[in-house]
The first five atom37 places (N, CA, C, CB, O) and aatype in JSON, in Angstrom:
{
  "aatype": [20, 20, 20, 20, 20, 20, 20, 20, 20, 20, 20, 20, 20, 20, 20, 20, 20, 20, 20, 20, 20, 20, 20, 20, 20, 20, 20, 20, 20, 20, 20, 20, 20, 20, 20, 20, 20, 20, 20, 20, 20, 20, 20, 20, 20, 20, 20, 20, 20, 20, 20, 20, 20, 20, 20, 20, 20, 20, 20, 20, 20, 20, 20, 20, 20, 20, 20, 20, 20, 20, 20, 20, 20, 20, 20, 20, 20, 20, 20, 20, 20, 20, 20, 20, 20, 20, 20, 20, 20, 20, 20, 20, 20],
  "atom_mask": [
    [1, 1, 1, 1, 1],
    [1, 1, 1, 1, 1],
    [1, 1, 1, 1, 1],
    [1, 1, 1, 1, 1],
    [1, 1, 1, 1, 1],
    [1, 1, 1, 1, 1],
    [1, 1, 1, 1, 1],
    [1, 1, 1, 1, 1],
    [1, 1, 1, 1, 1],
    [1, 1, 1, 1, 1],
    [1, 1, 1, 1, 1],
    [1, 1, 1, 1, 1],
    [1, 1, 1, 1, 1],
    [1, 1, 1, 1, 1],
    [1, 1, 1, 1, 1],
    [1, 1, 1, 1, 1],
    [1, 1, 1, 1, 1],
    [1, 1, 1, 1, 1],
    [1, 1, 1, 1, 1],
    [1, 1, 1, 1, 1],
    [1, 1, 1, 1, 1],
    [1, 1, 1, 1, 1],
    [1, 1, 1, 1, 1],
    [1, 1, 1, 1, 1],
    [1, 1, 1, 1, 1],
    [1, 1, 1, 1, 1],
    [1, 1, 1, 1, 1],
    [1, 1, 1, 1, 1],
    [1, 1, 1, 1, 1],
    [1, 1, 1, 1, 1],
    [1, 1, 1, 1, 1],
    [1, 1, 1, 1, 1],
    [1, 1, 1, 1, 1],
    [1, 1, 1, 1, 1],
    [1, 1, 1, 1, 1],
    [1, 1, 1, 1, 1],
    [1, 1, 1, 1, 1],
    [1, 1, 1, 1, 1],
    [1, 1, 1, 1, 1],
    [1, 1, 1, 1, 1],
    [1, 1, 1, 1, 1],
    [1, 1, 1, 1, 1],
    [1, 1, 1, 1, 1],
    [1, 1, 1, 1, 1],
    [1, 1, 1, 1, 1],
    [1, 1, 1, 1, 1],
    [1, 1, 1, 1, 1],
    [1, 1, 1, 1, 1],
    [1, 1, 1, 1, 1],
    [1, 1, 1, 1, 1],
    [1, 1, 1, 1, 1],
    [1, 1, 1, 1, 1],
    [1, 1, 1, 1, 1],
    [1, 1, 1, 1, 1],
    [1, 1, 1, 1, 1],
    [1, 1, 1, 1, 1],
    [1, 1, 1, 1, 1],
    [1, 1, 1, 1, 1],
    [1, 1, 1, 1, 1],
    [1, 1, 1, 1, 1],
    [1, 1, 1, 1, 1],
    [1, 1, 1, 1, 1],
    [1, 1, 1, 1, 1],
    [1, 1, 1, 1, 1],
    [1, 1, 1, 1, 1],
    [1, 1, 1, 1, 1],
    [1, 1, 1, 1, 1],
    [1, 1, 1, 1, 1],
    [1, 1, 1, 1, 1],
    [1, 1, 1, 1, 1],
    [1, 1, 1, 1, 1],
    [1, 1, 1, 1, 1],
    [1, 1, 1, 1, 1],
    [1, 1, 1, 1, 1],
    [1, 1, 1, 1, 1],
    [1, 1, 1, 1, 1],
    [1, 1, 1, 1, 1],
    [1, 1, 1, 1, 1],
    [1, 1, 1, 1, 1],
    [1, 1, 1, 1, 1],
    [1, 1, 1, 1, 1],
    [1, 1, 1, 1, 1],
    [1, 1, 1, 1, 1],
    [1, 1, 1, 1, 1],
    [1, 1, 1, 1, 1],
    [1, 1, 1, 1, 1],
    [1, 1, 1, 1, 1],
    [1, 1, 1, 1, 1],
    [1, 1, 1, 1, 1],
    [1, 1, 1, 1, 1],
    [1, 1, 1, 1, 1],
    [1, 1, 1, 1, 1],
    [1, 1, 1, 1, 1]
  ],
  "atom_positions": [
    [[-14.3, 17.85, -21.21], [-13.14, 16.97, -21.2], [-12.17, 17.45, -20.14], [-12.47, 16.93, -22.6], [-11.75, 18.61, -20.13]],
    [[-11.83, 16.6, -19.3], [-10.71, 17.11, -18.05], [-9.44, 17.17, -18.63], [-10.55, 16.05, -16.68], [-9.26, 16.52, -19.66]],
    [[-8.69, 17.69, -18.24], [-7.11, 18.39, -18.45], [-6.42, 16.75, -18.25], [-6.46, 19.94, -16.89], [-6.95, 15.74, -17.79]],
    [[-4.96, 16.99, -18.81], [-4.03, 15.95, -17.66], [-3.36, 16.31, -16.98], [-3.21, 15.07, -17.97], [-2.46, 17.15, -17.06]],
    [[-3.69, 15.77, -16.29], [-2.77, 16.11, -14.37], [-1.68, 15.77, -14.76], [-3.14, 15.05, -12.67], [-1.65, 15.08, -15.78]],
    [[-0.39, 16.13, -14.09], [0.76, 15.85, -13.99], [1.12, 14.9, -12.59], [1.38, 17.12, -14.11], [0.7, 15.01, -11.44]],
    [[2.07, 13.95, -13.17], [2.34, 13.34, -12.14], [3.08, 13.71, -10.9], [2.76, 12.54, -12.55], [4.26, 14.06, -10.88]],
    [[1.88, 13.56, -9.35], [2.25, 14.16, -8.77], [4.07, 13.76, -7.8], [1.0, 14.3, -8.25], [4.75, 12.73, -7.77]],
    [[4.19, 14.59, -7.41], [6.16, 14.01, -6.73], [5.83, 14.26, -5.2], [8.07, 15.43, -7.33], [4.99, 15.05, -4.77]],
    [[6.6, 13.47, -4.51], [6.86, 13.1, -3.02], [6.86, 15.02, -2.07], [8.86, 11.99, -2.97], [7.57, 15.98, -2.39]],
    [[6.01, 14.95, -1.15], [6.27, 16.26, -0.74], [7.58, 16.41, 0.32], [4.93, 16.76, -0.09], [8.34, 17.36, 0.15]],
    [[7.83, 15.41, 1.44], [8.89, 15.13, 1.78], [10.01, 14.25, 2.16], [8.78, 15.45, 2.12], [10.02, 13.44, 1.24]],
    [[10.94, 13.94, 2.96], [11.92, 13.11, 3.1], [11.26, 11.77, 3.15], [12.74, 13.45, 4.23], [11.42, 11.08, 2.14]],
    [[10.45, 11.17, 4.26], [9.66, 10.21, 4.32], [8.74, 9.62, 2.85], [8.86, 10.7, 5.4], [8.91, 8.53, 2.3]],
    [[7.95, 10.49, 2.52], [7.12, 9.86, 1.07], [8.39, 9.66, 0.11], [5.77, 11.14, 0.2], [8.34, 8.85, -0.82]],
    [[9.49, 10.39, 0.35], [10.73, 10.08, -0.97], [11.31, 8.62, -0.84], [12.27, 11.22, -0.84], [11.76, 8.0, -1.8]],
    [[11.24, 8.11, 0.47], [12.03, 7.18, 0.92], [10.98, 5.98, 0.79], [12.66, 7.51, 2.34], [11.46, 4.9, 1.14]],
    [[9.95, 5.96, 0.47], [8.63, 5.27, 0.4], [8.5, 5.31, -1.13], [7.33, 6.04, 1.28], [8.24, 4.17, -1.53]],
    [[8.56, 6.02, -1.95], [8.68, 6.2, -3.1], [9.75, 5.5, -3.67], [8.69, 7.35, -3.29], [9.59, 4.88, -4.72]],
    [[11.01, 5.54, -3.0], [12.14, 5.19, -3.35], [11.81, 3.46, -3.41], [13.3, 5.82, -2.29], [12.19, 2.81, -4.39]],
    [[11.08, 2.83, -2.31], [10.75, 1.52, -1.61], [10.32, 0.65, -2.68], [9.62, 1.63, -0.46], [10.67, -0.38, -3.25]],
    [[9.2, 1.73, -2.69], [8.0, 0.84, -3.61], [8.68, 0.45, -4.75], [6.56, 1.72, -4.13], [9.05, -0.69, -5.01]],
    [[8.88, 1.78, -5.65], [9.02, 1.65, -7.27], [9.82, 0.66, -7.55], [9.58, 2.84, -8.01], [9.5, -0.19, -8.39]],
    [[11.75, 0.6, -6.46], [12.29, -0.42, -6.59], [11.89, -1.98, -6.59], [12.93, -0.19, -5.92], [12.31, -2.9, -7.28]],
    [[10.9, -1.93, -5.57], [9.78, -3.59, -5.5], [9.21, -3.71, -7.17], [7.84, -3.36, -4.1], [9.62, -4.55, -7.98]],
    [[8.21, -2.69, -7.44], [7.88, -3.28, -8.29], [8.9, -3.12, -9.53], [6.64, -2.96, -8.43], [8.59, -3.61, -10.61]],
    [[9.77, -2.63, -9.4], [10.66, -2.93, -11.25], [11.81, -3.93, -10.61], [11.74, -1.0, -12.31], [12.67, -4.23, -11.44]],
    [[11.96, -4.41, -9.54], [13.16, -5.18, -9.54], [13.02, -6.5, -8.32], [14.45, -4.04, -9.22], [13.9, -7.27, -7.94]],
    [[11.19, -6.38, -7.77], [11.27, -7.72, -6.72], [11.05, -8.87, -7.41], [10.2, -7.75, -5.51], [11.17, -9.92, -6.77]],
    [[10.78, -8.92, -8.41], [11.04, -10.54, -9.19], [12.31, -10.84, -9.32], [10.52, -10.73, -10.71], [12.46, -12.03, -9.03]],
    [[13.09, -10.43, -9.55], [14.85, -10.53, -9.59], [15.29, -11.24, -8.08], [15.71, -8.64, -9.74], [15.83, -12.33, -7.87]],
    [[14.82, -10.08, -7.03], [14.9, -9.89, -5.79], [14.56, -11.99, -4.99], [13.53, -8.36, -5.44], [15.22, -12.84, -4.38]],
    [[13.35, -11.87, -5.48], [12.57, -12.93, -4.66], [13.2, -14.32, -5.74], [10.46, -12.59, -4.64], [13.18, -15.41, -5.16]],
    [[13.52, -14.33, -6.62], [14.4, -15.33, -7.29], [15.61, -15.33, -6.87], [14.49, -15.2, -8.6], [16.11, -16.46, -6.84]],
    [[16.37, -14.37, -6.48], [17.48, -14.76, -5.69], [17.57, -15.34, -5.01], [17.94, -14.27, -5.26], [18.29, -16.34, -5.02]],
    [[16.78, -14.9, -3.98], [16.35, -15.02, -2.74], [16.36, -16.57, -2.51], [14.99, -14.3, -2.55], [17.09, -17.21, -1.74]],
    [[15.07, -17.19, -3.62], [14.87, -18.52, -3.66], [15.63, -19.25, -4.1], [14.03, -18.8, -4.11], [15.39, -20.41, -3.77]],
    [[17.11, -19.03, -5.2], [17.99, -19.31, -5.83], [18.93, -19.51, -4.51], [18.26, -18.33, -6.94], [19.23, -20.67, -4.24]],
    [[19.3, -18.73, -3.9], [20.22, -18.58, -2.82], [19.4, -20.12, -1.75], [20.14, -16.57, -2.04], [19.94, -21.22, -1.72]],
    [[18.66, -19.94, -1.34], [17.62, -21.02, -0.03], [17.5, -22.24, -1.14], [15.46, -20.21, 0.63], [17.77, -23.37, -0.71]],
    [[17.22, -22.16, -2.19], [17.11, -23.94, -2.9], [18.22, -23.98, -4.0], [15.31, -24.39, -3.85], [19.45, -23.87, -3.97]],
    [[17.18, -24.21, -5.14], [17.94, -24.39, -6.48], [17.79, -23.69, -7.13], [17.84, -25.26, -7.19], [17.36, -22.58, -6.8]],
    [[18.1, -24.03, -8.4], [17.34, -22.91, -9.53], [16.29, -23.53, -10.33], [18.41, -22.27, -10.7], [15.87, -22.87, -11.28]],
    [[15.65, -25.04, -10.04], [14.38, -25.45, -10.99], [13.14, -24.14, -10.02], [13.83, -27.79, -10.8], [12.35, -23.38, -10.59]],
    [[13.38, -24.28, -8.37], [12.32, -23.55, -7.17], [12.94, -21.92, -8.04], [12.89, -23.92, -4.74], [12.15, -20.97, -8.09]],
    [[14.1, -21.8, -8.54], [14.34, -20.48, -8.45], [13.37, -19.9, -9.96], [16.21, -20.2, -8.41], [12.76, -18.83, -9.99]],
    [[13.44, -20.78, -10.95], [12.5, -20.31, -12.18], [11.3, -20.54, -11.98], [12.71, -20.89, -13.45], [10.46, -19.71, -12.34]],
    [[10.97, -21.55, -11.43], [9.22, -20.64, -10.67], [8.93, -20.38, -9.94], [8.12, -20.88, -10.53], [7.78, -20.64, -9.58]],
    [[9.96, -19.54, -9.06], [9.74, -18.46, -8.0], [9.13, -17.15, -9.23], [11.51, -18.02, -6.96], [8.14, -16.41, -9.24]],
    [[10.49, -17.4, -10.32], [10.37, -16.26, -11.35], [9.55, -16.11, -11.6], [10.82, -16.17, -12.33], [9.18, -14.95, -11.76]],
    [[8.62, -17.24, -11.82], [7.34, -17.2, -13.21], [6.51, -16.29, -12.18], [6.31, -19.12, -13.89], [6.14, -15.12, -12.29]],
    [[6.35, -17.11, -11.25], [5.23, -16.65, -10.13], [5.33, -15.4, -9.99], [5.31, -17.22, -8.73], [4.34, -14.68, -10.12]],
    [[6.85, -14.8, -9.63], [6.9, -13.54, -8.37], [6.13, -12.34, -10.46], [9.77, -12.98, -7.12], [5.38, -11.38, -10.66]],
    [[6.76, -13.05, -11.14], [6.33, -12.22, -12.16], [5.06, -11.45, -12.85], [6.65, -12.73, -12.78], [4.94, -10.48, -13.59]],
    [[3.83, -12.71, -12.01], [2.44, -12.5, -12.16], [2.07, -11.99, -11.21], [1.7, -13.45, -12.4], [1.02, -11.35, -11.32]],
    [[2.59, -12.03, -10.16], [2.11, -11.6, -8.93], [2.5, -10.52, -8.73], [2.35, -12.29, -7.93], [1.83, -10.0, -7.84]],
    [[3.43, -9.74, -9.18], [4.37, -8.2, -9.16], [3.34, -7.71, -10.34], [6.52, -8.22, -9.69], [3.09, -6.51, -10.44]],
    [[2.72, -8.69, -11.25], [1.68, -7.85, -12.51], [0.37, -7.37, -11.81], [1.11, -9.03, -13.95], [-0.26, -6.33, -12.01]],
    [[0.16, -8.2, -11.1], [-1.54, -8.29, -10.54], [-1.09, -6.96, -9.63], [-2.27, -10.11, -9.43], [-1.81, -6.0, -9.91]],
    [[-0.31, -6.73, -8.82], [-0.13, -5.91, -7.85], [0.0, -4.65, -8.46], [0.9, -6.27, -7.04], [-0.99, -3.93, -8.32]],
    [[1.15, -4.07, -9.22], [1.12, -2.83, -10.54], [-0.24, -2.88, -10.77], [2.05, -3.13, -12.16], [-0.89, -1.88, -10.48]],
    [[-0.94, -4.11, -11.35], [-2.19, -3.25, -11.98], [-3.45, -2.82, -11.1], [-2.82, -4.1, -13.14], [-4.37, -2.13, -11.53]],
    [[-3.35, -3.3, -9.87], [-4.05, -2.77, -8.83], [-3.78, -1.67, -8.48], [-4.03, -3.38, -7.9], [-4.48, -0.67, -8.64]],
    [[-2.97, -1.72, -8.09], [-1.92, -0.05, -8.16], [-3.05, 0.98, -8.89], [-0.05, -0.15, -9.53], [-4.09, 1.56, -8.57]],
    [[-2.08, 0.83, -10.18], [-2.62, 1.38, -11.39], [-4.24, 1.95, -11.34], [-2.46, 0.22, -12.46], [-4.57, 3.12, -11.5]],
    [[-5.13, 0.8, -11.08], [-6.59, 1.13, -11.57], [-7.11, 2.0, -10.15], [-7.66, -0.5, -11.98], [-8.0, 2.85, -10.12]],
    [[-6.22, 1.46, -8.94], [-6.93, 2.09, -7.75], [-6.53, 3.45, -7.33], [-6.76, 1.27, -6.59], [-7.2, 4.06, -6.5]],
    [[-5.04, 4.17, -8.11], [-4.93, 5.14, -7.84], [-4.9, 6.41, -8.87], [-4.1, 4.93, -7.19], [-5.09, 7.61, -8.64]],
    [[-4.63, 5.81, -9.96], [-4.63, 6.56, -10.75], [-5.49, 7.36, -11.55], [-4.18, 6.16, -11.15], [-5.0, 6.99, -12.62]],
    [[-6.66, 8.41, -11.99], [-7.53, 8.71, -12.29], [-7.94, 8.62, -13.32], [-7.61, 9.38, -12.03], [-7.21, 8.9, -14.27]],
    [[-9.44, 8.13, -13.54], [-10.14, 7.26, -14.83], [-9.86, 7.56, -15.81], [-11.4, 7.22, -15.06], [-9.58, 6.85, -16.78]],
    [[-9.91, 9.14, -15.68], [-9.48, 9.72, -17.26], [-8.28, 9.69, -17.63], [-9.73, 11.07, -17.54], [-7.99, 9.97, -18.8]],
    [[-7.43, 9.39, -16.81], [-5.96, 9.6, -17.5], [-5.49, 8.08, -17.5], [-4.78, 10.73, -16.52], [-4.31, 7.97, -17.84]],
    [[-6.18, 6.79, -17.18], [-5.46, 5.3, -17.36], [-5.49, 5.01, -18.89], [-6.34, 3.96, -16.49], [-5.21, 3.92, -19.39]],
    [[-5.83, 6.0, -19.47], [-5.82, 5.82, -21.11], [-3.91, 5.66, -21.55], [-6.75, 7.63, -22.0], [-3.37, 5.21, -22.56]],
    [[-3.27, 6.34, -20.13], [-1.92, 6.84, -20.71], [-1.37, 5.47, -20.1], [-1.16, 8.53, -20.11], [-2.0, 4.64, -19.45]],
    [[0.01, 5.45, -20.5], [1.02, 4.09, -20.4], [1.81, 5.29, -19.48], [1.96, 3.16, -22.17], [2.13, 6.44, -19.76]],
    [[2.03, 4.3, -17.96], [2.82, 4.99, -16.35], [4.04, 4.05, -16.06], [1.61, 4.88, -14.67], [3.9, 2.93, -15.59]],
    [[4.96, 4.47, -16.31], [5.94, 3.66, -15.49], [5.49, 3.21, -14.1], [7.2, 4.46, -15.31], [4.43, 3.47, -13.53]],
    [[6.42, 2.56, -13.71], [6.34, 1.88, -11.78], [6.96, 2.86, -11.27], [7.26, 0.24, -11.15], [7.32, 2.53, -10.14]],
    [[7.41, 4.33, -11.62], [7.95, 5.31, -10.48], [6.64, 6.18, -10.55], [9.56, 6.25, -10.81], [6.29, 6.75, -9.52]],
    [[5.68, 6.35, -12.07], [4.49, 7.08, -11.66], [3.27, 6.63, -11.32], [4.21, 7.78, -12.44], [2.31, 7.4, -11.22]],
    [[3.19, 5.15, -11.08], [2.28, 4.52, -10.78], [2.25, 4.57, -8.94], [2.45, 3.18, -11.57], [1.18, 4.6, -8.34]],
    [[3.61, 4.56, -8.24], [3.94, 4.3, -7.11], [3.96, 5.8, -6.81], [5.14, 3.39, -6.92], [3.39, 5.84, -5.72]],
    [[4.23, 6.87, -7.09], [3.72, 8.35, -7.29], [2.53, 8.74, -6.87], [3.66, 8.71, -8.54], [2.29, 9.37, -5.84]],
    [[1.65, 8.29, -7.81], [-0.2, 8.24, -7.87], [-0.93, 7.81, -6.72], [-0.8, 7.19, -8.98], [-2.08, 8.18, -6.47]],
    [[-0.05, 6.78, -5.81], [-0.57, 5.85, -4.92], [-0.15, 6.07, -3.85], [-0.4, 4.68, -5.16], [-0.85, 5.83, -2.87]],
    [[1.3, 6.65, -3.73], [1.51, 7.69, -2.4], [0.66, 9.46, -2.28], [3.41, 7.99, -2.45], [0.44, 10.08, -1.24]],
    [[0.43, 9.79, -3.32], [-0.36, 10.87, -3.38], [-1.65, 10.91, -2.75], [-0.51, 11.11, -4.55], [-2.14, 11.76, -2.01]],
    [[-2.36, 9.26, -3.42], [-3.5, 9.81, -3.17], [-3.92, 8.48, -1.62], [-4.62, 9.88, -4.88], [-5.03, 7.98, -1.42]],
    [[-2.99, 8.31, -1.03], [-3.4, 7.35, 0.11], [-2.57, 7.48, 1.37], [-3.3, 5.88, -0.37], [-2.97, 7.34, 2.52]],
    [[-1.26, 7.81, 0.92], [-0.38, 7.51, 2.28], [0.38, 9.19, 2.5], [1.09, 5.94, 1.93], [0.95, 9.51, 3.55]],
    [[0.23, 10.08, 1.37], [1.46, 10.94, 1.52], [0.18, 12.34, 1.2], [3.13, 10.55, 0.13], [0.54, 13.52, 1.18]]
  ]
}
């Protein structure tokens, strides 16, 4: 049986600021992209910007999720700061 890893953290200024990027996208770009569309139309375009940006911010986390995170440990429940963690670790940082 393998151990659990700890979630790994940003080694420097750059992966922090990338870290910083991401996590905010995914816990707060549905808000973001409804504004956005709220501000440019109305608000009928702005609630299914919502619905949408909401499935589409899901599909993306869980890609995230399955592609970086390791088999044995997706048993655990990751926030969007250790999911975006996992995925600068093991690809960009």
């Amino acid at each position: 049986m393998d151990l659990y890893t700890q979630t790994p953290t940003p080694p420097n200024k750059k992966c922090k600021l990338l870290h910083l990027l991401l996590s905010g996208f995914l816990s707060f770009g549905t808000y973001f992209i409804t504004a956005a569309v709220w501000l440019y139309y109305n608000w009928y375009y702005a609630l299914s910007a919502l619905l949408l940006a909401f499935i589409l911010i899901g599909i993306i986390r869980s890609k995230l999720l399955h592609s970086s995170v390791p088999n044995t440990q997706q048993e655990f429940s990751y926030s969007d700061k250790d999911i975006v963690a996992w995925y600068l670790h093991l690809y960009l940082c």
